[in-house]
GROMACS .gro file of C-alpha atoms in nm:
model
  304
    1MET     CA    1   4.819   2.747   3.043
    2ILE     CA    2   4.533   2.502   3.101
    3GLY     CA    3   4.356   2.294   2.837
    4VAL     CA    4   4.051   2.071   2.849
    5PHE     CA    5   4.093   1.707   2.752
    6GLY     CA    6   3.788   1.519   2.627
    7ASN     CA    7   3.568   1.820   2.710
    8LYS     CA    8   3.595   1.720   3.077
    9VAL     CA    9   3.944   1.703   3.227
   10ARG     CA   10   4.149   2.018   3.280
   11VAL     CA   11   4.521   1.959   3.224
   12PRO     CA   12   4.826   2.181   3.169
   13ARG     CA   13   4.897   2.221   2.797
   14ILE     CA   14   5.265   2.154   2.857
   15GLY     CA   15   5.297   1.785   2.936
   16LEU     CA   16   5.598   1.560   2.986
   17GLY     CA   17   5.732   1.288   2.759
   18ILE     CA   18   5.900   1.023   2.975
   19MET     CA   19   6.094   0.831   2.707
   20GLY     CA   20   6.429   0.994   2.781
   21VAL     CA   21   6.462   0.843   3.129
   22SER     CA   22   6.501   0.496   2.976
   23THR     CA   23   6.839   0.485   2.804
   24ILE     CA   24   6.796   0.629   2.458
   25TYR     CA   25   6.981   0.960   2.482
   26GLY     CA   26   7.276   0.808   2.666
   27THR     CA   27   7.328   0.643   3.003
   28VAL     CA   28   7.079   0.743   3.273
   29ASN     CA   29   7.057   0.678   3.646
   30ASP     CA   30   6.726   0.554   3.787
   31ASP     CA   31   6.760   0.734   4.120
   32GLU     CA   32   6.836   1.062   3.943
   33SER     CA   33   6.542   1.003   3.709
   34ILE     CA   34   6.311   0.956   4.007
   35LYS     CA   35   6.425   1.292   4.145
   36VAL     CA   36   6.361   1.459   3.810
   37LEU     CA   37   6.014   1.308   3.779
   38ASN     CA   38   5.912   1.412   4.131
   39HIS     CA   39   6.049   1.759   4.059
   40ALA     CA   40   5.834   1.762   3.744
   41ILE     CA   41   5.518   1.704   3.947
   42ASP     CA   42   5.619   1.977   4.190
   43THR     CA   43   5.678   2.211   3.894
   44GLY     CA   44   5.324   2.153   3.765
   45TYR     CA   45   5.363   1.886   3.499
   46ALA     CA   46   5.050   1.673   3.522
   47PHE     CA   47   5.008   1.525   3.171
   48TRP     CA   48   5.263   1.241   3.141
   49ASP     CA   49   5.331   1.019   2.842
   50THR     CA   50   5.499   0.676   2.846
   51ALA     CA   51   5.487   0.355   2.637
   52ASN     CA   52   5.539  -0.018   2.674
   53ALA     CA   53   5.825   0.006   2.422
   54TYR     CA   54   6.030   0.259   2.615
   55GLY     CA   55   6.316   0.078   2.780
   56VAL     CA   56   6.137  -0.253   2.707
   57GLY     CA   57   5.899  -0.192   2.999
   58HIS     CA   58   6.161  -0.023   3.218
   59ASN     CA   59   6.003   0.318   3.161
   60GLU     CA   60   5.669   0.209   3.305
   61SER     CA   61   5.833   0.026   3.597
   62LEU     CA   62   6.038   0.333   3.681
   63LEU     CA   63   5.731   0.553   3.661
   64ALA     CA   64   5.554   0.322   3.909
   65ARG     CA   65   5.802   0.429   4.175
   66VAL     CA   66   5.688   0.788   4.131
   67LEU     CA   67   5.317   0.710   4.102
   68LYS     CA   68   5.301   0.558   4.450
   69GLY     CA   69   5.121   0.819   4.655
   70ARG     CA   70   5.102   1.067   4.364
   71ARG     CA   71   4.873   0.893   4.113
   72ASN     CA   72   4.591   1.143   4.167
   73GLU     CA   73   4.823   1.429   4.067
   74LEU     CA   74   4.872   1.299   3.713
   75PHE     CA   75   4.682   1.246   3.390
   76LEU     CA   76   4.862   0.929   3.281
   77CYS     CA   77   4.905   0.848   2.911
   78ALA     CA   78   5.050   0.522   2.782
   79LYS     CA   79   5.102   0.374   2.437
   80PHE     CA   80   5.089   0.018   2.310
   81GLY     CA   81   5.153  -0.175   1.992
   82ALA     CA   82   5.521  -0.267   1.996
   83VAL     CA   83   5.594  -0.640   1.986
   84ILE     CA   84   5.902  -0.668   2.205
   85ARG     CA   85   6.157  -0.942   2.256
   86GLU     CA   86   6.334  -0.973   2.589
   87PRO     CA   87   6.688  -0.830   2.580
   88LYS     CA   88   6.976  -1.062   2.653
   89PRO     CA   89   7.167  -0.991   2.978
   90GLU     CA   90   7.456  -0.833   2.790
   91GLU     CA   91   7.232  -0.612   2.574
   92SER     CA   92   7.154  -0.251   2.655
   93GLY     CA   93   7.106   0.087   2.491
   94ASP     CA   94   6.854   0.198   2.229
   95PHE     CA   95   6.535  -0.002   2.294
   96SER     CA   96   6.428   0.012   1.928
   97LYS     CA   97   6.651  -0.285   1.849
   98PHE     CA   98   6.433  -0.502   2.074
   99ILE     CA   99   6.113  -0.423   1.882
  100SER     CA  100   6.026  -0.692   1.629
  101GLY     CA  101   5.701  -0.550   1.495
  102VAL     CA  102   5.362  -0.397   1.571
  103SER     CA  103   5.032  -0.562   1.658
  104GLY     CA  104   4.684  -0.421   1.703
  105LYS     CA  105   4.513  -0.759   1.727
  106PRO     CA  106   4.244  -0.766   1.998
  107ASP     CA  107   4.417  -1.031   2.211
  108TYR     CA  108   4.742  -0.834   2.194
  109VAL     CA  109   4.567  -0.512   2.295
  110ARG     CA  110   4.431  -0.681   2.606
  111LYS     CA  111   4.770  -0.833   2.680
  112TYR     CA  112   4.942  -0.496   2.642
  113VAL     CA  113   4.709  -0.309   2.876
  114GLU     CA  114   4.728  -0.571   3.150
  115GLU     CA  115   5.107  -0.571   3.133
  116SER     CA  116   5.123  -0.192   3.143
  117LEU     CA  117   4.881  -0.168   3.435
  118GLU     CA  118   5.091  -0.418   3.629
  119ARG     CA  119   5.421  -0.244   3.554
  120LEU     CA  120   5.277   0.098   3.635
  121GLY     CA  121   5.111  -0.030   3.951
  122VAL     CA  122   4.780   0.140   3.870
  123ASP     CA  123   4.418   0.034   3.817
  124TYR     CA  124   4.356   0.243   3.508
  125ILE     CA  125   4.528   0.458   3.245
  126ASP     CA  126   4.378   0.797   3.160
  127LEU     CA  127   4.469   0.799   2.790
  128TYR     CA  128   4.573   0.487   2.601
  129TYR     CA  129   4.701   0.530   2.247
  130MET     CA  130   4.797   0.287   1.975
  131HIS     CA  131   5.165   0.369   1.918
  132ARG     CA  132   5.186   0.269   1.551
  133MET     CA  133   4.941   0.132   1.296
  134ASP     CA  134   4.926  -0.243   1.241
  135PRO     CA  135   4.871  -0.288   0.865
  136SER     CA  136   4.764  -0.651   0.914
  137THR     CA  137   4.476  -0.572   1.152
  138PRO     CA  138   4.172  -0.358   1.060
  139ILE     CA  139   4.183  -0.045   1.274
  140GLU     CA  140   3.814  -0.099   1.352
  141GLU     CA  141   3.902  -0.419   1.540
  142THR     CA  142   4.174  -0.250   1.741
  143VAL     CA  143   3.961   0.050   1.835
  144ALA     CA  144   3.662  -0.172   1.919
  145THR     CA  145   3.879  -0.359   2.168
  146MET     CA  146   4.000  -0.031   2.315
  147ALA     CA  147   3.637   0.082   2.351
  148GLU     CA  148   3.560  -0.238   2.541
  149LEU     CA  149   3.849  -0.166   2.776
  150VAL     CA  150   3.706   0.181   2.842
  151LYS     CA  151   3.380   0.017   2.949
  152GLU     CA  152   3.582  -0.216   3.171
  153GLU     CA  153   3.743   0.095   3.328
  154LYS     CA  154   4.095  -0.007   3.230
  155MET     CA  155   4.128   0.331   3.058
  156CYS     CA  156   3.934   0.657   3.031
  157TYR     CA  157   4.018   0.779   2.679
  158ILE     CA  158   4.162   0.627   2.363
  159GLY     CA  159   4.394   0.774   2.104
  160LEU     CA  160   4.588   0.700   1.786
  161PHE     CA  161   4.955   0.784   1.747
  162GLU     CA  162   5.119   0.813   1.403
  163CYS     CA  163   4.781   0.702   1.275
  164SER     CA  164   4.837   0.705   0.899
  165ALA     CA  165   5.017   0.477   0.657
  166TRP     CA  166   5.146   0.794   0.489
  167PRO     CA  167   5.340   1.091   0.630
  168ILE     CA  168   5.105   1.362   0.753
  169HIS     CA  169   5.174   1.732   0.792
  170VAL     CA  170   4.919   1.805   1.063
  171GLU     CA  171   4.868   2.169   0.965
  172ILE     CA  172   4.886   2.158   0.585
  173ASP     CA  173   4.681   1.840   0.546
  174GLY     CA  174   4.393   1.980   0.750
  175VAL     CA  175   4.425   1.729   1.034
  176LEU     CA  176   4.456   1.997   1.300
  177ASP     CA  177   4.153   2.190   1.173
  178THR     CA  178   3.944   1.873   1.160
  179CYS     CA  179   4.045   1.771   1.512
  180CYS     CA  180   3.954   2.117   1.638
  181LYS     CA  181   3.609   2.098   1.481
  182LEU     CA  182   3.548   1.753   1.632
  183ASP     CA  183   3.685   1.846   1.978
  184ILE     CA  184   3.967   1.594   1.942
  185THR     CA  185   4.277   1.679   2.142
  186VAL     CA  186   4.604   1.673   1.947
  187VAL     CA  187   4.909   1.567   2.148
  188ALA     CA  188   5.227   1.701   1.988
  189TYR     CA  189   5.520   1.474   2.065
  190SER     CA  190   5.884   1.570   2.013
  191PRO     CA  191   5.783   1.938   1.987
  192LEU     CA  192   6.150   2.037   2.024
  193ASP     CA  193   6.271   1.787   1.763
  194HIS     CA  194   6.422   1.544   2.013
  195GLY     CA  195   6.614   1.827   2.176
  196PHE     CA  196   6.749   1.988   1.860
  197MET     CA  197   6.541   2.301   1.918
  198THR     CA  198   6.688   2.349   2.264
  199GLY     CA  199   7.008   2.473   2.102
  200GLN     CA  200   7.207   2.298   2.374
  201ILE     CA  201   7.365   2.052   2.131
  202ARG     CA  202   7.595   2.256   1.908
  203SER     CA  203   7.770   1.983   1.711
  204PHE     CA  204   7.752   1.614   1.630
  205ASP     CA  205   8.066   1.563   1.838
  206ASP     CA  206   7.878   1.673   2.151
  207LEU     CA  207   7.687   1.343   2.142
  208THR     CA  208   7.810   1.038   2.331
  209GLU     CA  209   7.855   0.712   2.141
  210ASP     CA  210   7.542   0.557   2.297
  211ASP     CA  211   7.320   0.860   2.228
  212TRP     CA  212   7.028   0.788   1.993
  213HIS     CA  213   7.059   1.139   1.848
  214ARG     CA  214   7.351   1.010   1.641
  215LYS     CA  215   7.097   0.814   1.436
  216ASN     CA  216   6.863   1.109   1.386
  217PRO     CA  217   6.912   1.267   1.039
  218HIS     CA  218   6.863   1.621   1.172
  219PHE     CA  219   7.174   1.574   1.387
  220LYS     CA  220   7.396   1.423   1.118
  221PRO     CA  221   7.716   1.623   1.050
  222GLU     CA  222   7.612   1.700   0.692
  223HIS     CA  223   7.287   1.862   0.814
  224PHE     CA  224   7.375   1.997   1.156
  225GLU     CA  225   7.513   2.343   1.076
  226ASN     CA  226   7.231   2.422   0.836
  227ASN     CA  227   6.959   2.317   1.080
  228LEU     CA  228   7.108   2.525   1.361
  229LYS     CA  229   7.023   2.841   1.165
  230LEU     CA  230   6.656   2.818   1.264
  231ILE     CA  231   6.746   2.807   1.633
  232ASP     CA  232   7.001   3.085   1.613
  233THR     CA  233   6.756   3.308   1.425
  234SER     CA  234   6.487   3.261   1.692
  235GLU     CA  235   6.718   3.365   1.978
  236THR     CA  236   6.664   3.737   1.915
  237MET     CA  237   6.288   3.708   1.958
  238ALA     CA  238   6.331   3.484   2.262
  239LYS     CA  239   6.532   3.760   2.431
  240LYS     CA  240   6.245   4.001   2.363
  241TYR     CA  241   6.014   3.778   2.568
  242ASP     CA  242   6.281   3.700   2.829
  243CYS     CA  243   6.257   3.329   2.752
  244LYS     CA  244   6.465   3.051   2.599
  245PRO     CA  245   6.432   2.964   2.227
  246ARG     CA  246   6.280   2.629   2.326
  247GLN     CA  247   6.013   2.806   2.533
  248LEU     CA  248   5.945   3.037   2.241
  249GLY     CA  249   5.899   2.737   2.012
  250LEU     CA  250   5.656   2.570   2.250
  251ALA     CA  251   5.459   2.892   2.292
  252GLN     CA  252   5.433   2.928   1.913
  253LEU     CA  253   5.310   2.570   1.885
  254LEU     CA  254   5.041   2.608   2.150
  255SER     CA  255   4.921   2.936   1.998
  256GLN     CA  256   4.786   2.749   1.696
  257ASP     CA  257   4.484   2.608   1.877
  258ASP     CA  258   4.357   2.546   2.229
  259SER     CA  259   4.317   2.175   2.150
  260LEU     CA  260   4.695   2.124   2.135
  261ILE     CA  261   4.899   1.971   2.416
  262ALA     CA  262   5.278   1.954   2.382
  263ILE     CA  263   5.485   1.683   2.552
  264PRO     CA  264   5.852   1.784   2.549
  265GLY     CA  265   6.068   1.535   2.734
  266THR     CA  266   6.378   1.556   2.946
  267GLU     CA  267   6.591   1.351   3.180
  268LYS     CA  268   6.743   1.665   3.337
  269SER     CA  269   6.580   1.891   3.596
  270LYS     CA  270   6.711   2.210   3.435
  271TYR     CA  271   6.497   2.153   3.126
  272LEU     CA  272   6.178   2.132   3.331
  273GLU     CA  273   6.176   2.509   3.282
  274ASN     CA  274   6.004   2.426   2.952
  275PHE     CA  275   5.684   2.434   3.159
  276ALA     CA  276   5.710   2.814   3.175
  277ALA     CA  277   5.641   2.825   2.799
  278GLY     CA  278   5.274   2.811   2.890
  279GLN     CA  279   5.305   3.164   3.029
  280VAL     CA  280   5.468   3.315   2.718
  281LYS     CA  281   5.212   3.524   2.529
  282LEU     CA  282   5.327   3.609   2.178
  283SER     CA  283   5.194   3.908   1.987
  284ASP     CA  284   5.010   3.852   1.660
  285GLU     CA  285   5.293   4.027   1.478
  286ASP     CA  286   5.556   3.797   1.626
  287LEU     CA  287   5.345   3.488   1.562
  288LYS     CA  288   5.331   3.584   1.195
  289ALA     CA  289   5.707   3.641   1.192
  290LEU     CA  290   5.769   3.301   1.351
  291ARG     CA  291   5.536   3.132   1.104
  292LYS     CA  292   5.725   3.294   0.817
  293LEU     CA  293   6.055   3.184   0.971
  294VAL     CA  294   5.941   2.823   1.010
  295ASP     CA  295   5.787   2.804   0.662
  296SER     CA  296   6.103   2.938   0.500
  297ALA     CA  297   6.344   2.722   0.700
  298ASN     CA  298   6.538   2.476   0.490
  299ILE     CA  299   6.553   2.193   0.743
  300GLN     CA  300   6.765   1.908   0.611
  301GLY     CA  301   6.743   1.538   0.690
  302ASP     CA  302   6.444   1.309   0.733
  303ARG     CA  303   6.246   1.300   1.056
  304TYR     CA  304   6.396   0.963   1.154
   0.00000   0.00000   0.00000
């Protein structure tokens, strides 16, 4: 399933979130991650998403090892904004504890992009988003600086990530419709709820002590069993289409509009089969049934 980004660039509508290869869902091995990422390119993943915050720069440095010789096969997306302190030698694990704030100040934006370009080992980034809003800096100043960097060919496109001071429901609040009318691409991150919708994690006890999922409210013991009902209910329809529930969920998401790109992530090769969701064509009847199922689901726990 191919989409058009910025009315010019054709990219697969199933992209790849790279966060998981940098120690957030448990211990990872760099050499194994490199194998997974190369396998992802061979599978067809060409829209990749990273950030300066992920692994405190480790994510971008790791990605650089894959980009050598394969840069022209990828539409590379990176995010900025996190003010990061250097970890102490004995510190490891969830990178969020090393983030001290957010900045969209013009000098910071320039600093961020130069650091990311160096870590990634590239001359430009295809899509550069602001990761979180900086309430102390007018967004006009941040975006103006990003526009300057486009002219300087440091990046091709700009984007905003979590771009409101208030929670937004993209569908209900009309954001998706507006983006469609204005030919703005919407990149849907965590489309499988940080792995919850894969159905592979069946209890809180399945999670290792260093797994970030333990902090996610959807995975908390008091919510887990209830939230699993949505996944279990969707399995019957997934069998009808000879696909996995996670592929069904991605197909339902992409059916909402051609401007949507989903970026599920994984650190395991077996989950790269998510890419096949782009080939799942749901009937109108089943799309309505899925919409009814989602709207009636009593999902418990906050997003984070």
